[in-house]
PDB file of C-alpha atoms in Angstrom:
ATOM      1  CA  UNK A 395      32.363  17.900 -45.248  1.00  0.00           C
ATOM      2  CA  UNK A 396      29.353  20.004 -44.231  1.00  0.00           C
ATOM      3  CA  UNK A 397      27.350  19.082 -47.326  1.00  0.00           C
ATOM      4  CA  UNK A 398      27.318  22.623 -48.725  1.00  0.00           C
ATOM      5  CA  UNK A 399      29.912  22.508 -51.527  1.00  0.00           C
ATOM      6  CA  UNK A 400      28.995  22.290 -55.193  1.00  0.00           C
ATOM      7  CA  UNK A 401      30.036  19.101 -56.943  1.00  0.00           C
ATOM      8  CA  UNK A 402      32.483  21.012 -59.148  1.00  0.00           C
ATOM      9  CA  UNK A 403      34.072  22.968 -56.274  1.00  0.00           C
ATOM     10  CA  UNK A 404      36.569  20.419 -55.049  1.00  0.00           C
ATOM     11  CA  UNK A 405      39.619  22.644 -55.527  1.00  0.00           C
ATOM     12  CA  UNK A 406      41.658  20.149 -57.526  1.00  0.00           C
ATOM     13  CA  UNK A 407      44.118  21.683 -59.992  1.00  0.00           C
ATOM     14  CA  UNK A 408      43.770  20.709 -63.635  1.00  0.00           C
ATOM     15  CA  UNK A 409      45.861  21.609 -66.673  1.00  0.00           C
ATOM     16  CA  UNK A 410      43.521  24.424 -67.731  1.00  0.00           C
ATOM     17  CA  UNK A 411      43.776  26.093 -64.324  1.00  0.00           C
ATOM     18  CA  UNK A 412      47.565  25.811 -64.273  1.00  0.00           C
ATOM     19  CA  UNK A 413      47.791  27.280 -67.763  1.00  0.00           C
ATOM     20  CA  UNK A 414      45.537  30.190 -66.757  1.00  0.00           C
ATOM     21  CA  UNK A 415      47.676  30.916 -63.700  1.00  0.00           C
ATOM     22  CA  UNK A 416      50.828  31.013 -65.801  1.00  0.00           C
ATOM     23  CA  UNK A 417      49.230  33.100 -68.550  1.00  0.00           C
ATOM     24  CA  UNK A 418      47.956  35.765 -66.138  1.00  0.00           C
ATOM     25  CA  UNK A 419      51.290  36.154 -64.338  1.00  0.00           C
ATOM     26  CA  UNK A 420      50.408  34.502 -61.013  1.00  0.00           C
ATOM     27  CA  UNK A 421      53.387  33.399 -58.957  1.00  0.00           C
ATOM     28  CA  UNK A 422      51.614  31.331 -56.293  1.00  0.00           C
ATOM     29  CA  UNK A 423      48.366  29.521 -55.551  1.00  0.00           C
ATOM     30  CA  UNK A 424      46.715  29.174 -52.152  1.00  0.00           C
ATOM     31  CA  UNK A 425      45.071  26.033 -50.775  1.00  0.00           C
ATOM     32  CA  UNK A 426      42.580  26.176 -47.875  1.00  0.00           C
ATOM     33  CA  UNK A 427      43.395  23.113 -45.761  1.00  0.00           C
ATOM     34  CA  UNK A 428      40.443  22.515 -43.432  1.00  0.00           C
ATOM     35  CA  UNK A 429      40.957  20.710 -40.140  1.00  0.00           C
ATOM     36  CA  UNK A 430      37.610  18.922 -40.479  1.00  0.00           C
ATOM     37  CA  UNK A 431      38.709  17.394 -43.800  1.00  0.00           C
ATOM     38  CA  UNK A 432      42.321  16.609 -42.954  1.00  0.00           C
ATOM     39  CA  UNK A 433      41.507  14.918 -39.621  1.00  0.00           C
ATOM     40  CA  UNK A 434      37.955  13.575 -40.106  1.00  0.00           C
ATOM     41  CA  UNK A 435      38.527  11.133 -37.248  1.00  0.00           C
ATOM     42  CA  UNK A 436      40.679  11.873 -34.228  1.00  0.00           C
ATOM     43  CA  UNK A 437      44.260  10.884 -34.949  1.00  0.00           C
ATOM     44  CA  UNK A 438      43.570  10.035 -38.599  1.00  0.00           C
ATOM     45  CA  UNK A 439      45.386  12.585 -40.794  1.00  0.00           C
ATOM     46  CA  UNK A 440      45.313  12.704 -44.592  1.00  0.00           C
ATOM     47  CA  UNK A 441      47.230  15.302 -46.634  1.00  0.00           C
ATOM     48  CA  UNK A 442      47.097  13.361 -49.936  1.00  0.00           C
ATOM     49  CA  UNK A 443      44.897  15.872 -51.765  1.00  0.00           C
ATOM     50  CA  UNK A 444      47.041  18.832 -50.708  1.00  0.00           C
ATOM     51  CA  UNK A 445      50.281  17.097 -51.614  1.00  0.00           C
ATOM     52  CA  UNK A 446      48.992  16.476 -55.128  1.00  0.00           C
ATOM     53  CA  UNK A 447      48.057  20.143 -55.556  1.00  0.00           C
ATOM     54  CA  UNK A 448      51.490  21.235 -54.305  1.00  0.00           C
ATOM     55  CA  UNK A 449      53.216  18.803 -56.642  1.00  0.00           C
ATOM     56  CA  UNK A 450      51.299  20.020 -59.704  1.00  0.00           C
ATOM     57  CA  UNK A 451      51.918  23.695 -58.882  1.00  0.00           C
ATOM     58  CA  UNK A 452      55.627  23.253 -58.359  1.00  0.00           C
ATOM     59  CA  UNK A 453      55.932  21.253 -61.570  1.00  0.00           C
ATOM     60  CA  UNK A 454      54.397  24.303 -63.297  1.00  0.00           C
ATOM     61  CA  UNK A 455      56.952  26.588 -61.585  1.00  0.00           C
ATOM     62  CA  UNK A 456      54.340  28.105 -59.258  1.00  0.00           C
ATOM     63  CA  UNK A 457      54.672  28.503 -55.504  1.00  0.00           C
ATOM     64  CA  UNK A 458      52.340  26.752 -53.104  1.00  0.00           C
ATOM     65  CA  UNK A 459      50.951  28.410 -49.973  1.00  0.00           C
ATOM     66  CA  UNK A 460      48.233  27.552 -47.477  1.00  0.00           C
ATOM     67  CA  UNK A 461      45.452  29.257 -45.502  1.00  0.00           C
ATOM     68  CA  UNK A 462      44.561  26.702 -42.831  1.00  0.00           C
ATOM     69  CA  UNK A 463      40.988  26.784 -41.527  1.00  0.00           C
ATOM     70  CA  UNK A 464      41.085  25.431 -37.994  1.00  0.00           C
ATOM     71  CA  UNK A 465      38.247  27.483 -36.522  1.00  0.00           C
ATOM     72  CA  UNK A 466      35.462  25.191 -37.800  1.00  0.00           C
ATOM     73  CA  UNK A 467      36.384  22.003 -35.921  1.00  0.00           C
ATOM     74  CA  UNK A 468      35.634  18.437 -37.003  1.00  0.00           C
ATOM     75  CA  UNK A 469      32.447  16.877 -35.719  1.00  0.00           C
ATOM     76  CA  UNK A 470      34.345  14.594 -33.359  1.00  0.00           C
ATOM     77  CA  UNK A 471      36.028  17.582 -31.705  1.00  0.00           C
ATOM     78  CA  UNK A 472      32.845  19.629 -31.562  1.00  0.00           C
ATOM     79  CA  UNK A 473      31.225  16.745 -29.677  1.00  0.00           C
ATOM     80  CA  UNK A 474      34.060  16.570 -27.151  1.00  0.00           C
ATOM     81  CA  UNK A 475      34.393  18.345 -23.806  1.00  0.00           C
ATOM     82  CA  UNK A 476      37.403  20.247 -25.152  1.00  0.00           C
ATOM     83  CA  UNK A 477      35.341  22.306 -27.586  1.00  0.00           C
ATOM     84  CA  UNK A 478      34.636  25.848 -26.327  1.00  0.00           C
ATOM     85  CA  UNK A 479      32.456  27.708 -28.839  1.00  0.00           C
ATOM     86  CA  UNK A 480      31.931  31.419 -29.148  1.00  0.00           C
ATOM     87  CA  UNK A 481      29.002  32.497 -26.992  1.00  0.00           C
ATOM     88  CA  UNK A 482      26.900  35.619 -27.467  1.00  0.00           C
ATOM     89  CA  UNK A 483      27.194  37.530 -24.187  1.00  0.00           C
ATOM     90  CA  UNK A 484      23.691  39.003 -24.513  1.00  0.00           C
ATOM     91  CA  UNK A 485      21.700  35.956 -25.616  1.00  0.00           C
ATOM     92  CA  UNK A 486      23.784  32.967 -24.519  1.00  0.00           C
ATOM     93  CA  UNK A 487      23.616  31.545 -28.061  1.00  0.00           C
ATOM     94  CA  UNK A 488      26.648  29.616 -29.286  1.00  0.00           C
ATOM     95  CA  UNK A 489      28.036  29.043 -32.775  1.00  0.00           C
ATOM     96  CA  UNK A 490      30.080  26.300 -34.381  1.00  0.00           C
ATOM     97  CA  UNK A 491      33.361  28.217 -34.235  1.00  0.00           C
ATOM     98  CA  UNK A 492      36.112  27.804 -31.654  1.00  0.00           C
ATOM     99  CA  UNK A 493      36.352  30.681 -29.177  1.00  0.00           C
ATOM    100  CA  UNK A 494      39.684  32.480 -29.198  1.00  0.00           C
ATOM    101  CA  UNK A 495      39.575  32.238 -25.374  1.00  0.00           C
ATOM    102  CA  UNK A 496      39.408  28.435 -25.473  1.00  0.00           C
ATOM    103  CA  UNK A 497      42.216  27.057 -23.288  1.00  0.00           C
ATOM    104  CA  UNK A 498      42.608  24.258 -25.832  1.00  0.00           C
ATOM    105  CA  UNK A 499      43.191  26.585 -28.793  1.00  0.00           C
ATOM    106  CA  UNK A 500      47.019  26.751 -28.468  1.00  0.00           C
ATOM    107  CA  UNK A 501      47.233  22.949 -28.333  1.00  0.00           C
ATOM    108  CA  UNK A 502      44.994  22.589 -31.398  1.00  0.00           C
ATOM    109  CA  UNK A 503      47.134  24.989 -33.430  1.00  0.00           C
ATOM    110  CA  UNK A 504      50.314  23.305 -32.238  1.00  0.00           C
ATOM    111  CA  UNK A 505      49.164  19.811 -33.219  1.00  0.00           C
ATOM    112  CA  UNK A 506      47.761  20.925 -36.579  1.00  0.00           C
ATOM    113  CA  UNK A 507      50.827  22.875 -37.670  1.00  0.00           C
ATOM    114  CA  UNK A 508      53.191  20.156 -36.477  1.00  0.00           C
ATOM    115  CA  UNK A 509      51.463  17.707 -38.834  1.00  0.00           C
ATOM    116  CA  UNK A 510      51.379  20.298 -41.615  1.00  0.00           C
ATOM    117  CA  UNK A 511      55.112  20.902 -41.277  1.00  0.00           C
ATOM    118  CA  UNK A 512      55.877  17.204 -41.309  1.00  0.00           C
ATOM    119  CA  UNK A 513      53.755  16.495 -44.378  1.00  0.00           C
ATOM    120  CA  UNK A 514      54.150  19.659 -46.474  1.00  0.00           C
ATOM    121  CA  UNK A 515      56.760  21.866 -44.822  1.00  0.00           C
ATOM    122  CA  UNK A 516      59.319  21.787 -47.626  1.00  0.00           C
ATOM    123  CA  UNK A 517      56.662  22.459 -50.285  1.00  0.00           C
ATOM    124  CA  UNK A 518      55.070  25.539 -48.721  1.00  0.00           C
ATOM    125  CA  UNK A 519      56.436  28.914 -49.845  1.00  0.00           C
ATOM    126  CA  UNK A 520      54.650  31.041 -47.231  1.00  0.00           C
ATOM    127  CA  UNK A 521      51.753  30.815 -44.788  1.00  0.00           C
ATOM    128  CA  UNK A 522      48.539  32.742 -44.675  1.00  0.00           C
ATOM    129  CA  UNK A 523      47.279  32.279 -41.117  1.00  0.00           C
ATOM    130  CA  UNK A 524      43.556  31.922 -40.491  1.00  0.00           C
ATOM    131  CA  UNK A 525      42.477  33.209 -37.090  1.00  0.00           C
ATOM    132  CA  UNK A 526      39.534  31.621 -35.228  1.00  0.00           C
ATOM    133  CA  UNK A 527      36.601  33.380 -36.904  1.00  0.00           C
ATOM    134  CA  UNK A 528      34.580  33.439 -40.134  1.00  0.00           C
ATOM    135  CA  UNK A 529      36.993  33.676 -43.099  1.00  0.00           C
ATOM    136  CA  UNK A 530      40.051  33.593 -40.864  1.00  0.00           C
ATOM    137  CA  UNK A 531      40.266  37.377 -40.715  1.00  0.00           C
ATOM    138  CA  UNK A 532      40.565  39.499 -37.578  1.00  0.00           C
ATOM    139  CA  UNK A 533      36.984  39.914 -36.388  1.00  0.00           C
ATOM    140  CA  UNK A 534      34.160  38.203 -34.548  1.00  0.00           C
ATOM    141  CA  UNK A 535      31.212  36.357 -36.042  1.00  0.00           C
ATOM    142  CA  UNK A 536      29.001  38.287 -38.450  1.00  0.00           C
ATOM    143  CA  UNK A 537      27.308  35.284 -40.048  1.00  0.00           C
ATOM    144  CA  UNK A 538      29.223  35.569 -43.320  1.00  0.00           C
ATOM    145  CA  UNK A 539      30.192  31.898 -43.562  1.00  0.00           C
ATOM    146  CA  UNK A 540      26.783  30.335 -42.918  1.00  0.00           C
ATOM    147  CA  UNK A 541      26.698  29.227 -46.557  1.00  0.00           C
ATOM    148  CA  UNK A 542      29.750  27.051 -45.941  1.00  0.00           C
ATOM    149  CA  UNK A 543      29.316  25.862 -42.366  1.00  0.00           C
ATOM    150  CA  UNK A 544      25.644  25.984 -41.316  1.00  0.00           C
ATOM    151  CA  UNK A 545      25.391  28.008 -38.084  1.00  0.00           C
ATOM    152  CA  UNK A 546      21.770  28.792 -37.126  1.00  0.00           C
ATOM    153  CA  UNK A 547      22.695  31.320 -34.437  1.00  0.00           C
ATOM    154  CA  UNK A 548      25.487  33.103 -36.291  1.00  0.00           C
ATOM    155  CA  UNK A 549      25.187  36.851 -36.759  1.00  0.00           C
ATOM    156  CA  UNK A 550      26.438  40.183 -35.483  1.00  0.00           C
ATOM    157  CA  UNK A 551      26.827  40.229 -31.701  1.00  0.00           C
ATOM    158  CA  UNK A 552      29.352  40.362 -28.893  1.00  0.00           C
ATOM    159  CA  UNK A 553      30.825  36.868 -28.940  1.00  0.00           C
ATOM    160  CA  UNK A 554      32.620  36.878 -25.606  1.00  0.00           C
ATOM    161  CA  UNK A 555      30.138  35.210 -23.277  1.00  0.00           C
ATOM    162  CA  UNK A 556      31.947  31.949 -22.554  1.00  0.00           C
ATOM    163  CA  UNK A 557      33.348  31.414 -19.062  1.00  0.00           C
ATOM    164  CA  UNK A 558      36.957  31.800 -20.204  1.00  0.00           C
ATOM    165  CA  UNK A 559      36.267  35.111 -21.929  1.00  0.00           C
ATOM    166  CA  UNK A 560      34.456  36.466 -18.875  1.00  0.00           C
ATOM    167  CA  UNK A 561      37.283  35.413 -16.583  1.00  0.00           C
ATOM    168  CA  UNK A 562      39.841  37.046 -18.881  1.00  0.00           C
ATOM    169  CA  UNK A 563      37.830  40.288 -18.875  1.00  0.00           C
ATOM    170  CA  UNK A 564      37.659  40.359 -15.060  1.00  0.00           C
ATOM    171  CA  UNK A 565      41.372  39.719 -14.701  1.00  0.00           C
ATOM    172  CA  UNK A 566      42.397  42.322 -17.275  1.00  0.00           C
ATOM    173  CA  UNK A 567      40.121  45.020 -15.860  1.00  0.00           C
ATOM    174  CA  UNK A 568      41.298  44.452 -12.284  1.00  0.00           C
ATOM    175  CA  UNK A 569      44.892  44.616 -13.504  1.00  0.00           C
ATOM    176  CA  UNK A 570      44.127  47.838 -15.363  1.00  0.00           C
ATOM    177  CA  UNK A 571      42.735  49.604 -12.291  1.00  0.00           C
ATOM    178  CA  UNK A 572      44.784  47.914  -9.609  1.00  0.00           C
ATOM    179  CA  UNK A 573      41.905  47.298  -7.220  1.00  0.00           C
ATOM    180  CA  UNK A 574      38.179  46.636  -7.142  1.00  0.00           C
ATOM    181  CA  UNK A 575      37.477  49.974  -5.463  1.00  0.00           C
ATOM    182  CA  UNK A 576      39.335  51.890  -8.194  1.00  0.00           C
ATOM    183  CA  UNK A 577      37.440  49.964 -10.865  1.00  0.00           C
ATOM    184  CA  UNK A 578      34.088  50.723  -9.208  1.00  0.00           C
ATOM    185  CA  UNK A 579      34.958  54.398  -8.977  1.00  0.00           C
ATOM    186  CA  UNK A 580      35.951  54.591 -12.654  1.00  0.00           C
ATOM    187  CA  UNK A 581      32.866  52.756 -13.869  1.00  0.00           C
ATOM    188  CA  UNK A 582      30.282  53.951 -11.361  1.00  0.00           C
ATOM    189  CA  UNK A 583      29.595  50.356 -10.351  1.00  0.00           C
ATOM    190  CA  UNK A 584      29.246  48.682  -6.964  1.00  0.00           C
ATOM    191  CA  UNK A 585      30.717  45.205  -7.447  1.00  0.00           C
ATOM    192  CA  UNK A 586      31.180  43.695  -4.003  1.00  0.00           C
ATOM    193  CA  UNK A 587      33.938  41.229  -4.942  1.00  0.00           C
ATOM    194  CA  UNK A 588      36.377  40.551  -7.741  1.00  0.00           C
ATOM    195  CA  UNK A 589      34.417  37.605  -9.108  1.00  0.00           C
ATOM    196  CA  UNK A 590      31.370  39.836  -9.542  1.00  0.00           C
ATOM    197  CA  UNK A 591      33.026  42.088 -12.133  1.00  0.00           C
ATOM    198  CA  UNK A 592      30.907  41.626 -15.233  1.00  0.00           C
ATOM    199  CA  UNK A 593      30.816  42.480 -18.895  1.00  0.00           C
ATOM    200  CA  UNK A 594      28.827  45.651 -19.612  1.00  0.00           C
ATOM    201  CA  UNK A 595      25.312  45.593 -21.051  1.00  0.00           C
ATOM    202  CA  UNK A 596      25.628  47.102 -24.561  1.00  0.00           C
ATOM    203  CA  UNK A 597      22.080  48.467 -24.545  1.00  0.00           C
ATOM    204  CA  UNK A 598      22.456  50.082 -21.123  1.00  0.00           C
ATOM    205  CA  UNK A 599      25.784  51.601 -22.141  1.00  0.00           C
ATOM    206  CA  UNK A 600      24.273  52.990 -25.318  1.00  0.00           C
ATOM    207  CA  UNK A 601      21.444  54.607 -23.357  1.00  0.00           C
ATOM    208  CA  UNK A 602      23.781  56.185 -20.789  1.00  0.00           C
ATOM    209  CA  UNK A 603      26.706  56.970 -23.060  1.00  0.00           C
ATOM    210  CA  UNK A 604      25.965  60.652 -23.657  1.00  0.00           C
ATOM    211  CA  UNK A 605      25.270  61.559 -20.028  1.00  0.00           C
ATOM    212  CA  UNK A 606      27.827  59.585 -18.031  1.00  0.00           C
ATOM    213  CA  UNK A 607      31.617  59.677 -18.246  1.00  0.00           C
ATOM    214  CA  UNK A 608      31.680  56.524 -16.111  1.00  0.00           C
ATOM    215  CA  UNK A 609      29.505  54.648 -18.590  1.00  0.00           C
ATOM    216  CA  UNK A 610      31.723  55.829 -21.433  1.00  0.00           C
ATOM    217  CA  UNK A 611      34.810  54.683 -19.548  1.00  0.00           C
ATOM    218  CA  UNK A 612      33.386  51.236 -18.858  1.00  0.00           C
ATOM    219  CA  UNK A 613      32.316  50.795 -22.471  1.00  0.00           C
ATOM    220  CA  UNK A 614      35.632  51.980 -23.920  1.00  0.00           C
ATOM    221  CA  UNK A 615      37.494  49.630 -21.551  1.00  0.00           C
ATOM    222  CA  UNK A 616      35.354  46.768 -22.827  1.00  0.00           C
ATOM    223  CA  UNK A 617      35.904  47.632 -26.496  1.00  0.00           C
ATOM    224  CA  UNK A 618      39.663  47.949 -25.931  1.00  0.00           C
ATOM    225  CA  UNK A 619      39.711  44.502 -24.346  1.00  0.00           C
ATOM    226  CA  UNK A 620      37.474  43.025 -27.058  1.00  0.00           C
ATOM    227  CA  UNK A 621      39.820  44.251 -29.789  1.00  0.00           C
ATOM    228  CA  UNK A 622      43.052  43.501 -27.947  1.00  0.00           C
ATOM    229  CA  UNK A 623      42.053  39.864 -27.539  1.00  0.00           C
ATOM    230  CA  UNK A 624      42.799  39.403 -31.247  1.00  0.00           C
ATOM    231  CA  UNK A 625      46.277  40.869 -30.875  1.00  0.00           C
ATOM    232  CA  UNK A 626      47.041  38.521 -27.995  1.00  0.00           C
ATOM    233  CA  UNK A 627      45.673  35.500 -29.845  1.00  0.00           C
ATOM    234  CA  UNK A 628      47.644  36.443 -32.965  1.00  0.00           C
ATOM    235  CA  UNK A 629      50.836  36.690 -30.913  1.00  0.00           C
ATOM    236  CA  UNK A 630      50.208  33.274 -29.391  1.00  0.00           C
ATOM    237  CA  UNK A 631      49.441  31.647 -32.730  1.00  0.00           C
ATOM    238  CA  UNK A 632      52.424  33.293 -34.459  1.00  0.00           C
ATOM    239  CA  UNK A 633      54.826  31.901 -31.867  1.00  0.00           C
ATOM    240  CA  UNK A 634      53.311  28.422 -32.141  1.00  0.00           C
ATOM    241  CA  UNK A 635      53.550  28.338 -35.925  1.00  0.00           C
ATOM    242  CA  UNK A 636      57.096  29.701 -35.902  1.00  0.00           C
ATOM    243  CA  UNK A 637      58.240  26.682 -33.901  1.00  0.00           C
ATOM    244  CA  UNK A 638      57.191  24.455 -36.805  1.00  0.00           C
ATOM    245  CA  UNK A 639      57.936  26.885 -39.652  1.00  0.00           C
ATOM    246  CA  UNK A 640      60.868  28.978 -38.364  1.00  0.00           C
ATOM    247  CA  UNK A 641      61.810  30.413 -41.760  1.00  0.00           C
ATOM    248  CA  UNK A 642      58.399  30.924 -43.363  1.00  0.00           C
ATOM    249  CA  UNK A 643      56.684  34.279 -43.778  1.00  0.00           C
ATOM    250  CA  UNK A 644      53.333  34.515 -41.994  1.00  0.00           C
ATOM    251  CA  UNK A 645      50.586  36.696 -43.467  1.00  0.00           C
ATOM    252  CA  UNK A 646      47.418  37.740 -41.628  1.00  0.00           C
ATOM    253  CA  UNK A 647      44.188  39.095 -43.139  1.00  0.00           C
ATOM    254  CA  UNK A 648      43.236  42.330 -41.380  1.00  0.00           C
ATOM    255  CA  UNK A 649      40.208  43.413 -43.418  1.00  0.00           C
ATOM    256  CA  UNK A 650      36.708  42.672 -42.193  1.00  0.00           C
ATOM    257  CA  UNK A 651      32.996  43.404 -42.587  1.00  0.00           C
ATOM    258  CA  UNK A 652      33.188  46.831 -40.927  1.00  0.00           C
ATOM    259  CA  UNK A 653      34.780  48.688 -38.013  1.00  0.00           C
ATOM    260  CA  UNK A 654      31.704  48.604 -35.793  1.00  0.00           C
ATOM    261  CA  UNK A 655      32.510  47.616 -32.222  1.00  0.00           C
ATOM    262  CA  UNK A 656      30.791  44.224 -32.377  1.00  0.00           C
ATOM    263  CA  UNK A 657      33.090  43.098 -35.188  1.00  0.00           C
ATOM    264  CA  UNK A 658      36.169  43.602 -33.024  1.00  0.00           C
ATOM    265  CA  UNK A 659      38.338  44.984 -35.822  1.00  0.00           C
TER     266      UNK A 659
END
């Protein structure tokens, strides 16, 4: 779809592959259904390729499972007003991945998994769930998937600069401290109104980290929020998928590039 796949990397199962899976003791095979391929035009869904793979696996007495990539949206969605991309809070750069703070994300997951359940529900043994980032793991953009989906601005950074992320940060921090005055006291800031509460400057926090307990508090509050956003998104997505697959096991990939703060893992 993005013009980056090799001609022989179409993912279709042939007899040699099935025989190798059986010979090596595999019990299941995973497909990577991509939203951009399954719905290339809005409202036009095609699961034919996936159904054929599932059919061939089950005929060979192998289970079929899926790892659905929804975070790289189709071109038609990316061009719409609904698309909210990740935004680097320091540079303002955006990437071609859907922000986990997008208000449209729950609807997108709901629609996708409703179609998946209708078309393949009885053929799927279990679900690997791809979260909105990179390889579907828990963690923010590190530029690892540029080879698959070209993203000129992708790389390590704090990808929480969109308006919905900033609003969520303000709300959560004010809830944590109970009032603007308590927040200012804890952080050593002088925000005059609730709407002025801002994300911290990573460079300034790094410079003042050793000498100021208030700087350390503000930075640790930010990192807690940055990590916890994944837990909240996972909870939302899990509940959505369970409505369509009430009896299927859901598996999430927790590994990532590293545990540095910018990766959010």
